[in-house]
Amino acid sequence: TATGTKNSTTFLRGDNTFAAVSSDYVKIAEVNTETDATNVDITLDVSTYDAFRLYWWSKPASDGYSIRARWIKNSSVQTGSDYNSGHFGTTSTNNYYSNVGVNQDHFRLNNNAGNEASQGHQFDAIITPRKTADVELFGNTINWFGIRTDSSNNFRPIYGGAWYNGSDYEPDAIRIYMESGDFSSYAYKLYGIK
């Protein structure tokens, strides 16, 4: 027999006890639009959450460009050369490729994608902004798994990581944008992690 209180705010655990559902993982935002956008700025509630999970999908307005990101603090986009990112991918013929950028003015999240139906970028990222109490340069990282389909309908899975090495920089938002041109459509879900 299960122990604890069974109601709409509890769940049955594997040890046969009822427990309250955690509020440590919370959906913050969900957007789905076919409106053109040059930049998508996503607020990160760093006073409440330590990290964020971002599920992203987009289709570029133009073929052949990468998707990028920059930090924002107090509505000011950080454009300095303190961004480091790299990713590793595979082709449909099991060949491998990589891309690394050190001391760039952006994070490169994924390579080029096509702009037709069933093409574009998609990724699942853990975003960890730096906070005042963090030790030295802890935080300001993004780790992701993504996919892209290019203009020739080539599917590419990709794994990536990024780190911003600007000391004492504490962002409160992130900007997602194309290397060139706009998004013709995009969607995302943002979750906060305590």
Coordinates of C-alpha atoms in Angstrom, one line a residue, residues 82-187:
D82 CA 35.3 36.8 -25.6
Y83 CA 33.2 34.1 -27.2
N84 CA 34.5 30.6 -27.6
S85 CA 32.5 27.8 -29.3
G86 CA 33.0 24.6 -31.1
H87 CA 30.9 21.8 -32.5
F88 CA 31.4 18.3 -33.9
G89 CA 29.1 16.8 -36.5
T90 CA 28.6 13.9 -38.8
T91 CA 27.5 13.7 -42.4
S92 CA 25.1 11.2 -44.0
T93 CA 28.1 9.2 -45.3
N94 CA 29.5 8.9 -41.7
N95 CA 32.3 11.4 -42.3
Y96 CA 33.0 13.8 -39.4
Y97 CA 33.6 17.6 -39.3
S98 CA 34.3 20.2 -36.7
N99 CA 34.2 23.9 -36.2
V100 CA 36.0 25.8 -33.5
G101 CA 36.1 29.6 -32.9
V102 CA 38.2 31.2 -30.2
N103 CA 37.9 34.8 -29.1
Q104 CA 35.1 35.5 -31.6
D105 CA 32.4 38.1 -31.3
H106 CA 29.6 35.4 -31.1
F107 CA 28.9 31.8 -30.4
R108 CA 28.4 29.7 -33.5
L109 CA 25.7 27.2 -32.6
N110 CA 25.3 25.4 -36.0
N111 CA 26.4 25.5 -39.6
N112 CA 24.4 26.4 -42.6
A113 CA 20.8 25.3 -43.1
G114 CA 18.2 25.4 -46.0
N115 CA 15.1 27.5 -46.1
E116 CA 12.6 25.1 -47.7
A117 CA 10.0 22.9 -46.0
S118 CA 11.7 20.2 -43.8
Q119 CA 15.0 22.3 -43.6
G120 CA 16.4 24.5 -41.0
H121 CA 18.1 24.4 -37.5
Q122 CA 17.0 22.7 -34.3
F123 CA 18.8 22.3 -31.0
D124 CA 18.3 21.4 -27.3
A125 CA 20.7 23.5 -25.2
I126 CA 21.6 23.9 -21.5
I127 CA 22.4 27.5 -20.9
T128 CA 24.3 28.4 -17.7
P129 CA 24.8 32.2 -17.2
R130 CA 27.4 33.4 -14.7
K131 CA 26.2 34.7 -11.4
T132 CA 27.9 36.9 -8.8
A133 CA 28.4 34.1 -6.4
D134 CA 30.0 31.8 -9.0
V135 CA 33.7 30.9 -8.5
E136 CA 36.1 32.7 -10.9
L137 CA 34.9 32.1 -14.5
F138 CA 32.3 29.4 -13.7
G139 CA 29.2 29.7 -15.9
N140 CA 28.5 31.6 -19.2
T141 CA 28.4 28.2 -20.9
I142 CA 26.1 26.6 -23.5
N143 CA 26.1 22.9 -24.2
W144 CA 23.8 21.5 -26.9
F145 CA 22.8 18.7 -29.3
G146 CA 21.4 19.9 -32.5
I147 CA 20.5 19.0 -36.1
R148 CA 20.4 20.9 -39.3
T149 CA 19.1 20.1 -42.8
D150 CA 20.8 22.1 -45.5
S151 CA 19.5 23.3 -48.9
S152 CA 20.3 19.9 -50.4
N153 CA 18.3 18.1 -47.7
N154 CA 21.4 16.8 -46.1
F155 CA 20.7 15.9 -42.5
R156 CA 23.5 16.7 -40.0
P157 CA 23.5 15.9 -36.3
I158 CA 25.8 18.1 -34.2
Y159 CA 27.2 18.3 -30.6
G160 CA 28.5 21.6 -29.3
G161 CA 29.8 23.5 -26.4
A162 CA 30.5 27.2 -25.8
W163 CA 32.1 29.4 -23.1
Y164 CA 32.3 33.1 -22.7
N165 CA 35.6 34.1 -21.0
G166 CA 34.8 37.8 -20.2
S167 CA 35.5 38.1 -16.5
D168 CA 32.6 39.2 -14.2
Y169 CA 30.1 39.3 -17.1
E170 CA 26.7 38.3 -15.8
P171 CA 24.1 38.1 -18.7
D172 CA 20.3 38.3 -18.2
A173 CA 19.3 37.4 -21.8
I174 CA 20.5 35.7 -24.9
R175 CA 20.2 36.8 -28.5
I176 CA 19.8 34.1 -31.2
Y177 CA 20.3 35.3 -34.8
M178 CA 21.4 34.3 -38.3
E179 CA 24.9 34.8 -39.6
S180 CA 23.2 36.8 -42.4
G181 CA 19.6 37.6 -43.0
D182 CA 16.5 36.8 -41.0
F183 CA 14.5 33.9 -39.6
S184 CA 11.4 33.3 -41.7
S185 CA 9.9 31.3 -38.8
Y186 CA 11.0 30.1 -35.4
A187 CA 9.8 28.3 -32.3

